Amino acid sequence: MIIVFVVLVLAVFGGLHWYVWRRMVRDTTARPGVARRVGTALVVGGPFLMFAAIASERGGAPFWLQQVLAWPGFLWMAFSLYLLLGLLVGEVVRPLLRRVLERRSTPAVEPVGVREGAPVRTRVPDLEAEPSSEPETRSEAGAEAGAKPGPAEKPEPAATGPSRRLFVSRVVGGAAAAAAVGTVGYGTYGVLRGPKVKRVTVPLAKLPRSAHGYRIAVVSDVHLGPVLGRGFAQKVVDTINSTQPDLIAVVGDLVDGSVKDLGPAAAPLAQLKARHGSFFVTGNHEYFSGAEEWVARVRELGLRPLENARTELADFDLAGVNDVAGEDEGQGPDFVKALGDRDRSRACVLLAHQPVQIHDAVDHGVDLQLSGHTHGGQLWPGSLIADQANPTLAGLERYGDTQLYVSRGAGAWGPPTRVGAPSDITVVELASKQA
């Protein structure tokens, strides 16, 4: 069954790239040549680099090789998506553009044919030139075998420039490529400049008046790896510290790689500052990267891991559960261990990487769950799929007596690009409903 699925996916993927090659390479080149060979190499090499980048990251290839493959491979992933979308839009524009060109090339007055029996038009000799013998008619001149055209009878020049079909293909292909480059470029700039701060107020019925205005800085999905490194981590830390939070919650997917490769990139996390400390729970990508080693590493950096655990703060309980991806390693979420014996008269805030864990949170009387994982879809129209796969794509929603807040995340997985889902660090301000 898995083999059939893989074959089907590869067939669809190959078919889409063949379509891109046809529209961008074959249809925009008049004949085989350098341009067609270069275009073919790009359309074939791009997917190869993309798969190589993914395989090297997941397979634990030397980190320098991951870095070499990551930028071109992952950017091709984003570029090919928007190039394909642009070409599909071009299928609608193409016949309209061709029709406009046909109308412009049609003469305003149609030529009138020569009527049968009409007198033959003769060439009038130049009056200033020396008189020649009897004027020669066009019909007589054309009848002579091997006769050369006279000065007034030059042959029409051959058509120059691309044909109408070729011209339309180049216009549509060029527009699609320009739109894809612009979209990916702007989306990549948005990630590399660092996340912006978003502020949300969440009222909790059980929160005492003394905790009104308590601020939790929520950061998820930083995804330090072969693309986003130490410099990006420093931007995230500086942004968090600028909000002067009471507590910092790192809710998973901090890294994409081993402690050996990314330990230096994560070092700025030691600079995080909050009145009641910084806390961490695992995401699914930690289990691709050596979760136990990363839990130990973040502890060394001053963060407190909540592995199916709870801590009682002065005004509310703070709990955390492992990500569901840990189940394959016997380290999955355990809500009973984290929440089973708590005093339900106290407000409880739960850190859980994936929004799908909200249903267990509701069963255990959690007041607020803080999550990430979705990236807000990261690349539109991927958000349409992500929205169907998660109870909440981004933002604040209520499930019974439990509220769920989902951050879009600070970084990005794969392409360092976001379209329609800007990155954020959220300051959640708790509000008391008690008089």
CSV table of C-alpha atoms in Angstrom, one decimal:
chain,number,residue,atom,x,y,z
A,1,MET,CA,0.0,0.0,0.0
A,2,ILE,CA,2.8,2.4,0.9
A,3,ILE,CA,4.6,1.6,-2.4
A,4,VAL,CA,1.4,2.3,-4.4
A,5,PHE,CA,1.0,5.7,-2.5
A,6,VAL,CA,4.6,6.6,-3.2
A,7,VAL,CA,4.3,5.7,-6.9
A,8,LEU,CA,1.1,7.8,-7.1
A,9,VAL,CA,2.7,10.8,-5.4
A,10,LEU,CA,5.8,10.6,-7.7
A,11,ALA,CA,3.6,10.3,-10.8
A,12,VAL,CA,1.5,13.4,-9.8
A,13,PHE,CA,4.7,15.3,-8.9
A,14,GLY,CA,6.4,14.3,-12.2
A,15,GLY,CA,3.3,15.2,-14.2
A,16,LEU,CA,3.2,18.7,-12.6
A,17,HIS,CA,6.8,19.3,-13.4
A,18,TRP,CA,6.3,18.1,-17.0
A,19,TYR,CA,3.6,20.6,-17.3
A,20,VAL,CA,5.9,23.3,-16.0
A,21,TRP,CA,8.6,22.3,-18.4
A,22,ARG,CA,6.2,22.3,-21.3
A,23,ARG,CA,4.8,25.8,-20.6
A,24,MET,CA,8.1,27.4,-19.5
A,25,VAL,CA,10.6,25.7,-21.7
A,26,ARG,CA,9.2,23.9,-24.7
A,27,ASP,CA,6.4,26.5,-25.5
A,28,THR,CA,8.7,29.5,-25.1
A,29,THR,CA,11.6,28.3,-27.3
A,30,ALA,CA,11.2,28.2,-31.1
A,31,ARG,CA,13.6,25.2,-31.5
A,32,PRO,CA,16.0,23.1,-29.6
A,33,GLY,CA,19.0,25.0,-28.5
A,34,VAL,CA,20.9,26.4,-25.5
A,35,ALA,CA,17.9,28.1,-24.0
A,36,ARG,CA,15.9,24.9,-24.0
A,37,ARG,CA,18.7,22.8,-22.6
A,38,VAL,CA,19.2,25.3,-19.7
A,39,GLY,CA,15.5,25.5,-19.0
A,40,THR,CA,15.3,21.7,-19.0
A,41,ALA,CA,18.2,21.4,-16.6
A,42,LEU,CA,16.5,23.8,-14.2
A,43,VAL,CA,13.2,22.0,-14.2
A,44,VAL,CA,14.9,18.7,-13.7
A,45,GLY,CA,17.6,19.9,-11.2
A,46,GLY,CA,15.2,21.8,-9.0
A,47,PRO,CA,13.2,18.8,-7.8
A,48,PHE,CA,16.4,16.8,-7.4
A,49,LEU,CA,17.8,19.4,-5.1
A,50,MET,CA,14.6,19.6,-3.2
A,51,PHE,CA,14.4,15.9,-2.4
A,52,ALA,CA,18.2,15.9,-1.7
A,53,ALA,CA,17.7,18.7,0.8
A,54,ILE,CA,14.9,16.9,2.6
A,55,ALA,CA,16.8,13.6,2.6
A,56,SER,CA,20.0,15.1,3.9
A,57,GLU,CA,18.2,16.8,6.8
A,58,ARG,CA,16.2,13.7,7.8
A,59,GLY,CA,19.1,11.3,7.2
A,60,GLY,CA,21.6,13.2,9.3
A,61,ALA,CA,24.0,14.0,6.5
A,62,PRO,CA,27.1,16.2,7.3
A,63,PHE,CA,25.8,19.6,8.3
A,64,TRP,CA,27.9,21.4,5.7
A,65,LEU,CA,26.1,19.3,3.0
A,66,GLN,CA,22.7,20.1,4.5
A,67,GLN,CA,23.5,23.8,4.3
A,68,VAL,CA,24.7,23.6,0.7
A,69,LEU,CA,21.5,21.8,-0.4
A,70,ALA,CA,19.0,23.6,1.8
A,71,TRP,CA,18.9,27.0,0.2
A,72,PRO,CA,18.4,26.0,-3.4
A,73,GLY,CA,16.4,22.9,-2.7
A,74,PHE,CA,13.9,24.4,-0.3
A,75,LEU,CA,13.5,27.7,-2.3
A,76,TRP,CA,12.7,25.6,-5.3
A,77,MET,CA,9.9,24.0,-3.3
A,78,ALA,CA,8.3,27.4,-2.8
A,79,PHE,CA,9.2,28.8,-6.2
A,80,SER,CA,7.8,25.8,-8.1
A,81,LEU,CA,4.5,26.0,-6.1
A,82,TYR,CA,3.9,29.7,-7.1
A,83,LEU,CA,5.2,29.2,-10.6
A,84,LEU,CA,2.7,26.3,-11.1
A,85,LEU,CA,-0.1,28.5,-9.7
A,86,GLY,CA,0.9,31.3,-12.0
A,87,LEU,CA,0.9,29.1,-15.1
A,88,LEU,CA,-2.6,27.7,-14.2
A,89,VAL,CA,-3.9,31.3,-14.0
A,90,GLY,CA,-2.1,31.8,-17.4
A,91,GLU,CA,-4.3,29.1,-18.9
A,92,VAL,CA,-7.2,31.5,-18.5
A,93,VAL,CA,-5.3,34.5,-19.8
A,94,ARG,CA,-3.7,32.8,-22.7
A,95,PRO,CA,-6.8,32.5,-25.1
A,96,LEU,CA,-7.8,36.0,-24.2
A,97,LEU,CA,-4.4,37.5,-25.0
A,98,ARG,CA,-4.3,35.5,-28.3
A,99,ARG,CA,-7.8,36.9,-29.2
A,100,VAL,CA,-6.6,40.4,-28.6
A,101,LEU,CA,-3.6,40.0,-30.8
A,102,GLU,CA,-5.7,38.5,-33.6
A,103,ARG,CA,-8.0,41.5,-33.5
A,104,ARG,CA,-5.1,43.9,-33.6
A,105,SER,CA,-3.5,42.1,-36.6
A,106,THR,CA,-6.7,42.1,-38.7
A,107,PRO,CA,-6.7,45.0,-41.2
A,108,ALA,CA,-9.5,47.6,-40.9
A,109,VAL,CA,-10.4,47.3,-44.6
A,110,GLU,CA,-10.3,44.0,-46.3
A,111,PRO,CA,-8.6,43.9,-49.7
A,112,VAL,CA,-10.9,43.7,-52.7
A,113,GLY,CA,-10.2,41.0,-55.2
A,114,VAL,CA,-9.6,41.7,-59.0
A,115,ARG,CA,-12.8,41.2,-60.9
A,116,GLU,CA,-12.7,38.9,-63.9
A,117,GLY,CA,-12.4,40.8,-67.1
A,118,ALA,CA,-11.0,43.9,-65.5
A,119,PRO,CA,-8.2,45.7,-67.4
A,120,VAL,CA,-4.7,44.7,-66.5
A,121,ARG,CA,-2.8,47.3,-64.5
A,122,THR,CA,0.4,48.4,-66.2
A,123,ARG,CA,3.6,49.9,-64.7
A,124,VAL,CA,3.8,53.6,-65.6
A,125,PRO,CA,7.4,54.5,-66.6
A,126,ASP,CA,9.2,57.2,-64.8
A,127,LEU,CA,8.6,60.4,-66.9
A,128,GLU,CA,12.0,61.8,-65.9
A,129,ALA,CA,13.8,58.7,-67.0
A,130,GLU,CA,14.8,57.9,-70.6
A,131,PRO,CA,11.8,56.5,-72.5
A,132,SER,CA,12.0,52.9,-73.1
A,133,SER,CA,10.3,50.6,-75.5
A,134,GLU,CA,6.7,49.6,-75.0
A,135,PRO,CA,5.6,49.5,-71.4
A,136,GLU,CA,5.6,46.1,-69.9
A,137,THR,CA,2.6,44.8,-68.1
A,138,ARG,CA,2.9,42.9,-64.8
A,139,SER,CA,1.3,39.9,-66.3
A,140,GLU,CA,3.9,39.9,-69.2
A,141,ALA,CA,6.8,40.5,-66.9
A,142,GLY,CA,5.7,37.8,-64.5
A,143,ALA,CA,5.3,35.3,-67.3
A,144,GLU,CA,8.9,35.4,-68.4
A,145,ALA,CA,10.8,32.5,-67.1
A,146,GLY,CA,13.5,33.5,-64.6
A,147,ALA,CA,12.5,37.1,-64.8
A,148,LYS,CA,13.7,39.3,-61.8
A,149,PRO,CA,11.4,41.7,-60.1
A,150,GLY,CA,11.7,45.3,-61.1
A,151,PRO,CA,12.2,48.2,-58.8
A,152,ALA,CA,8.5,48.7,-58.2
A,153,GLU,CA,7.9,45.0,-57.7
A,154,LYS,CA,10.1,44.1,-54.6
A,155,PRO,CA,9.1,40.8,-52.9
A,156,GLU,CA,7.5,41.1,-49.5
A,157,PRO,CA,9.9,40.4,-46.7
A,158,ALA,CA,9.6,37.2,-44.7
A,159,ALA,CA,7.9,37.4,-41.4
A,160,THR,CA,10.3,38.3,-38.6
A,161,GLY,CA,10.1,37.8,-34.8
A,162,PRO,CA,8.2,35.1,-32.8
A,163,SER,CA,4.9,33.7,-34.0
A,164,ARG,CA,1.8,34.8,-32.2
A,165,ARG,CA,1.6,31.5,-30.2
A,166,LEU,CA,5.2,31.8,-29.2
A,167,PHE,CA,4.8,35.4,-28.2
A,168,VAL,CA,1.8,34.6,-26.0
A,169,SER,CA,3.7,31.7,-24.4
A,170,ARG,CA,6.6,33.9,-23.6
A,171,VAL,CA,4.4,36.7,-22.1
A,172,VAL,CA,2.4,34.3,-19.9
A,173,GLY,CA,5.5,32.3,-18.9
A,174,GLY,CA,7.5,35.5,-18.1
A,175,ALA,CA,4.6,36.9,-16.0
A,176,ALA,CA,4.2,33.6,-14.1
A,177,ALA,CA,8.0,33.5,-13.3
A,178,ALA,CA,8.1,37.1,-12.3
A,179,ALA,CA,5.1,36.7,-10.0
A,180,ALA,CA,6.7,33.5,-8.4
A,181,VAL,CA,10.0,35.3,-7.8
A,182,GLY,CA,8.3,38.3,-6.3
A,183,THR,CA,6.1,36.2,-4.0
A,184,VAL,CA,8.9,34.0,-2.8
A,185,GLY,CA,11.3,36.9,-2.4
A,186,TYR,CA,8.9,38.9,-0.3
A,187,GLY,CA,7.9,35.8,1.8
A,188,THR,CA,11.5,35.0,2.4
A,189,TYR,CA,12.3,38.5,3.5
A,190,GLY,CA,9.4,38.4,5.9
A,191,VAL,CA,10.9,35.3,7.7
A,192,LEU,CA,14.6,36.4,7.7
A,193,ARG,CA,13.8,39.9,9.2
A,194,GLY,CA,12.4,38.1,12.2
A,195,PRO,CA,9.0,37.6,13.8
A,196,LYS,CA,6.8,40.5,14.9
A,197,VAL,CA,5.1,40.8,18.2
A,198,LYS,CA,1.4,40.0,18.5
A,199,ARG,CA,-0.6,40.7,21.6
A,200,VAL,CA,-3.7,38.8,22.7
A,201,THR,CA,-5.8,39.2,25.9
A,202,VAL,CA,-7.3,36.0,27.3
A,203,PRO,CA,-9.8,36.3,30.2
A,204,LEU,CA,-9.8,33.3,32.6
A,205,ALA,CA,-12.7,32.8,35.1
A,206,LYS,CA,-10.5,31.2,37.7
A,207,LEU,CA,-7.6,33.6,37.5
A,208,PRO,CA,-7.3,35.6,40.8
A,209,ARG,CA,-7.3,39.4,40.6
A,210,SER,CA,-3.7,39.5,41.7
A,211,ALA,CA,-2.7,37.9,38.3
A,212,HIS,CA,-4.6,40.3,36.1
A,213,GLY,CA,-2.4,41.4,33.3
A,214,TYR,CA,0.1,38.5,33.7
A,215,ARG,CA,2.1,38.3,30.4
A,216,ILE,CA,3.2,35.0,28.8
A,217,ALA,CA,5.5,35.3,25.7
A,218,VAL,CA,4.6,32.3,23.5
A,219,VAL,CA,7.1,31.3,20.8
A,220,SER,CA,6.8,28.1,18.7
A,221,ASP,CA,8.3,26.6,15.6
A,222,VAL,CA,11.6,28.4,15.5
A,223,HIS,CA,13.0,25.6,13.4
A,224,LEU,CA,16.7,26.3,13.8
A,225,GLY,CA,18.5,24.3,11.1
A,226,PRO,CA,20.7,24.5,8.0
A,227,VAL,CA,18.9,27.6,6.9
A,228,LEU,CA,17.9,29.5,10.1
A,229,GLY,CA,20.9,29.6,12.4
A,230,ARG,CA,22.3,31.5,15.3
A,231,GLY,CA,21.6,34.9,13.9
A,232,PHE,CA,18.0,34.1,13.6
A,233,ALA,CA,17.9,32.7,17.1
A,234,GLN,CA,19.4,35.9,18.4
A,235,LYS,CA,16.6,37.9,16.7
A,236,VAL,CA,14.0,35.7,18.3
A,237,VAL,CA,15.5,36.1,21.8
A,238,ASP,CA,15.9,39.9,21.4
A,239,THR,CA,12.3,40.2,20.3
A,240,ILE,CA,11.0,38.1,23.2
A,241,ASN,CA,13.1,40.1,25.8
A,242,SER,CA,11.8,43.4,24.4
A,243,THR,CA,8.3,42.5,25.5
A,244,GLN,CA,9.5,42.1,29.2
A,245,PRO,CA,7.2,39.1,29.8
A,246,ASP,CA,6.4,37.5,33.2
A,247,LEU,CA,6.9,34.0,31.7
A,248,ILE,CA,8.3,32.6,28.5
A,249,ALA,CA,6.7,29.5,26.9
A,250,VAL,CA,8.6,27.7,24.1
A,251,VAL,CA,6.0,25.3,22.7
A,252,GLY,CA,8.0,22.9,20.5
A,253,ASP,CA,9.7,22.6,17.1
A,254,LEU,CA,12.7,24.6,18.3
A,255,VAL,CA,15.2,22.7,16.0
A,256,ASP,CA,15.6,20.6,12.9
A,257,GLY,CA,18.9,18.8,13.6
A,258,SER,CA,21.1,17.4,16.2
A,259,VAL,CA,22.6,19.0,19.3
A,260,LYS,CA,26.0,18.4,17.7
A,261,ASP,CA,25.1,20.5,14.6
A,262,LEU,CA,22.8,23.1,16.1
A,263,GLY,CA,24.1,23.5,19.7
A,264,PRO,CA,25.9,26.8,18.8
A,265,ALA,CA,22.8,28.0,17.0
A,266,ALA,CA,20.6,27.6,20.0
A,267,ALA,CA,23.1,29.2,22.4
A,268,PRO,CA,21.3,32.6,22.4
A,269,LEU,CA,18.4,31.0,24.3
A,270,ALA,CA,20.5,31.4,27.4
A,271,GLN,CA,19.8,35.1,27.2
A,272,LEU,CA,16.0,34.8,27.6
A,273,LYS,CA,14.8,36.8,30.6
A,274,ALA,CA,11.4,36.6,32.3
A,275,ARG,CA,10.3,37.2,35.9
A,276,HIS,CA,9.1,33.6,36.4
A,277,GLY,CA,11.4,31.9,34.0
A,278,SER,CA,11.3,30.1,30.6
A,279,PHE,CA,9.6,26.7,30.0
A,280,PHE,CA,9.8,24.3,27.1
A,281,VAL,CA,7.8,21.4,25.7
A,282,THR,CA,8.8,19.1,22.8
A,283,GLY,CA,7.3,19.3,19.3
A,284,ASN,CA,7.3,16.6,16.6
A,285,HIS,CA,10.5,17.9,15.1
A,286,GLU,CA,12.4,17.3,18.3
A,287,TYR,CA,11.7,13.6,17.9
A,288,PHE,CA,13.3,13.8,14.5
A,289,SER,CA,16.4,15.4,16.0
A,290,GLY,CA,17.1,13.5,19.2
A,291,ALA,CA,14.5,14.7,21.8
A,292,GLU,CA,16.4,13.5,24.9
A,293,GLU,CA,19.6,15.3,24.0
A,294,TRP,CA,17.6,18.5,23.2
A,295,VAL,CA,15.7,18.4,26.5
A,296,ALA,CA,19.0,18.2,28.3
A,297,ARG,CA,20.5,21.0,26.2
A,298,VAL,CA,17.6,23.5,26.8
A,299,ARG,CA,17.9,22.7,30.5
A,300,GLU,CA,21.6,23.7,30.3
A,301,LEU,CA,20.5,26.9,28.6
A,302,GLY,CA,18.2,27.9,31.5
A,303,LEU,CA,14.9,26.7,30.2
A,304,ARG,CA,12.8,24.3,32.3
A,305,PRO,CA,11.4,21.3,30.3
A,306,LEU,CA,7.9,20.2,31.2
A,307,GLU,CA,7.8,16.6,30.2
A,308,ASN,CA,4.3,15.6,31.2
A,309,ALA,CA,4.8,17.7,34.3
A,310,ARG,CA,3.2,20.6,36.1
A,311,THR,CA,4.5,23.4,38.3
A,312,GLU,CA,2.3,25.5,40.6
A,313,LEU,CA,2.9,29.2,40.3
A,314,ALA,CA,1.6,31.7,42.7
A,315,ASP,CA,-1.7,32.3,40.9
A,316,PHE,CA,-2.2,29.4,38.5
A,317,ASP,CA,-0.9,26.0,37.4
A,318,LEU,CA,1.5,25.7,34.5
A,319,ALA,CA,1.6,22.3,32.8
A,320,GLY,CA,3.2,20.8,29.8
A,321,VAL,CA,2.9,17.5,27.8
A,322,ASN,CA,5.1,15.8,25.3
A,323,ASP,CA,4.2,15.9,21.6
A,324,VAL,CA,2.2,13.0,20.2
A,325,ALA,CA,5.2,12.2,17.9
A,326,GLY,CA,7.0,10.9,21.1
A,327,GLU,CA,4.6,7.9,21.2
A,328,ASP,CA,6.8,6.0,18.8
A,329,GLU,CA,9.6,6.3,21.4
A,330,GLY,CA,7.5,5.6,24.4
A,331,GLN,CA,7.6,9.3,25.3
A,332,GLY,CA,4.2,10.5,24.2
A,333,PRO,CA,1.8,12.9,26.1
A,334,ASP,CA,0.5,11.8,29.5
A,335,PHE,CA,-2.3,14.1,30.6
A,336,VAL,CA,-3.0,12.1,33.7
A,337,LYS,CA,0.6,12.4,34.9
A,338,ALA,CA,0.6,16.2,34.2
A,339,LEU,CA,-2.9,17.1,35.3
A,340,GLY,CA,-4.5,14.2,37.1
A,341,ASP,CA,-4.0,15.2,40.7
A,342,ARG,CA,-4.3,19.0,40.4
A,343,ASP,CA,-6.7,21.3,42.2
A,344,ARG,CA,-9.3,22.2,39.6
A,345,SER,CA,-10.3,25.3,41.5
A,346,ARG,CA,-7.1,26.9,40.3
A,347,ALA,CA,-6.6,28.2,36.8
A,348,CYS,CA,-4.5,26.0,34.6
A,349,VAL,CA,-2.4,26.9,31.5
A,350,LEU,CA,-1.2,24.0,29.4
A,351,LEU,CA,1.7,24.0,26.9
A,352,ALA,CA,1.1,21.4,24.2
A,353,HIS,CA,2.7,21.6,20.7
A,354,GLN,CA,-0.1,20.4,18.5
A,355,PRO,CA,-3.7,21.9,18.6
A,356,VAL,CA,-5.2,18.4,18.2
A,357,GLN,CA,-4.3,17.9,21.9
A,358,ILE,CA,-7.1,20.3,22.9
A,359,HIS,CA,-9.6,17.5,23.3
A,360,ASP,CA,-7.6,15.9,26.1
A,361,ALA,CA,-7.1,19.3,27.6
A,362,VAL,CA,-10.9,19.8,27.7
A,363,ASP,CA,-11.3,16.5,29.5
A,364,HIS,CA,-8.8,17.5,32.2
A,365,GLY,CA,-10.3,20.9,32.9
A,366,VAL,CA,-7.6,23.0,31.4
A,367,ASP,CA,-8.5,26.7,31.1
A,368,LEU,CA,-6.0,27.7,28.4
A,369,GLN,CA,-3.9,25.6,26.0
A,370,LEU,CA,-1.0,27.3,24.2
A,371,SER,CA,0.1,25.6,21.0
A,372,GLY,CA,1.9,26.0,17.6
A,373,HIS,CA,2.7,23.4,15.0
A,374,THR,CA,0.5,24.7,12.2
A,375,HIS,CA,2.6,27.7,11.0
A,376,GLY,CA,-0.7,29.2,10.1
A,377,GLY,CA,-0.4,27.2,6.9
A,378,GLN,CA,3.0,28.9,6.0
A,379,LEU,CA,2.5,28.9,2.3
A,380,TRP,CA,-0.9,29.8,0.8
A,381,PRO,CA,-2.9,27.8,-0.4
A,382,GLY,CA,-1.4,25.2,2.0
A,383,SER,CA,-3.3,27.0,4.7
A,384,LEU,CA,-6.5,25.5,3.3
A,385,ILE,CA,-5.2,22.0,3.9
A,386,ALA,CA,-3.7,22.9,7.3
A,387,ASP,CA,-7.0,24.3,8.4
A,388,GLN,CA,-8.8,21.0,7.7
A,389,ALA,CA,-6.1,19.0,9.6
A,390,ASN,CA,-6.2,21.1,12.8
A,391,PRO,CA,-9.0,22.2,15.1
A,392,THR,CA,-7.6,25.7,15.0
A,393,LEU,CA,-5.2,27.0,12.4
A,394,ALA,CA,-4.2,30.2,14.2
A,395,GLY,CA,-5.5,32.5,16.8
A,396,LEU,CA,-7.8,32.1,19.8
A,397,GLU,CA,-10.8,29.8,19.9
A,398,ARG,CA,-13.0,28.3,22.7
A,399,TYR,CA,-13.8,24.6,23.2
A,400,GLY,CA,-16.3,24.3,26.0
A,401,ASP,CA,-14.7,25.8,29.1
A,402,THR,CA,-11.2,25.6,27.6
A,403,GLN,CA,-9.6,28.2,25.3
A,404,LEU,CA,-7.0,27.3,22.7
A,405,TYR,CA,-4.5,29.8,21.4
A,406,VAL,CA,-2.4,28.7,18.4
A,407,SER,CA,0.7,30.7,17.3
A,408,ARG,CA,1.8,30.9,13.7
A,409,GLY,CA,5.3,30.4,14.8
A,410,ALA,CA,8.5,32.4,14.6
A,411,GLY,CA,10.4,30.5,11.9
A,412,ALA,CA,9.6,28.2,9.0
A,413,TRP,CA,10.2,24.6,8.0
A,414,GLY,CA,11.5,23.8,4.6
A,415,PRO,CA,11.5,27.0,2.5
A,416,PRO,CA,12.4,30.0,4.8
A,417,THR,CA,9.3,31.6,3.3
A,418,ARG,CA,5.8,32.5,4.4
A,419,VAL,CA,2.9,33.6,2.2
A,420,GLY,CA,-0.3,34.7,3.9
A,421,ALA,CA,0.9,33.5,7.3
A,422,PRO,CA,3.3,36.0,8.8
A,423,SER,CA,5.5,34.8,11.7
A,424,ASP,CA,4.9,36.0,15.2
A,425,ILE,CA,5.8,35.9,18.8
A,426,THR,CA,2.6,36.3,20.9
A,427,VAL,CA,2.3,38.0,24.2
A,428,VAL,CA,-0.7,36.4,25.9
A,429,GLU,CA,-2.0,38.7,28.6
A,430,LEU,CA,-4.2,36.9,31.1
A,431,ALA,CA,-7.2,38.8,32.4
A,432,SER,CA,-9.1,38.0,35.6
A,433,LYS,CA,-12.9,37.9,35.6
A,434,GLN,CA,-13.0,38.0,39.4
A,435,ALA,CA,-14.2,41.3,41.0
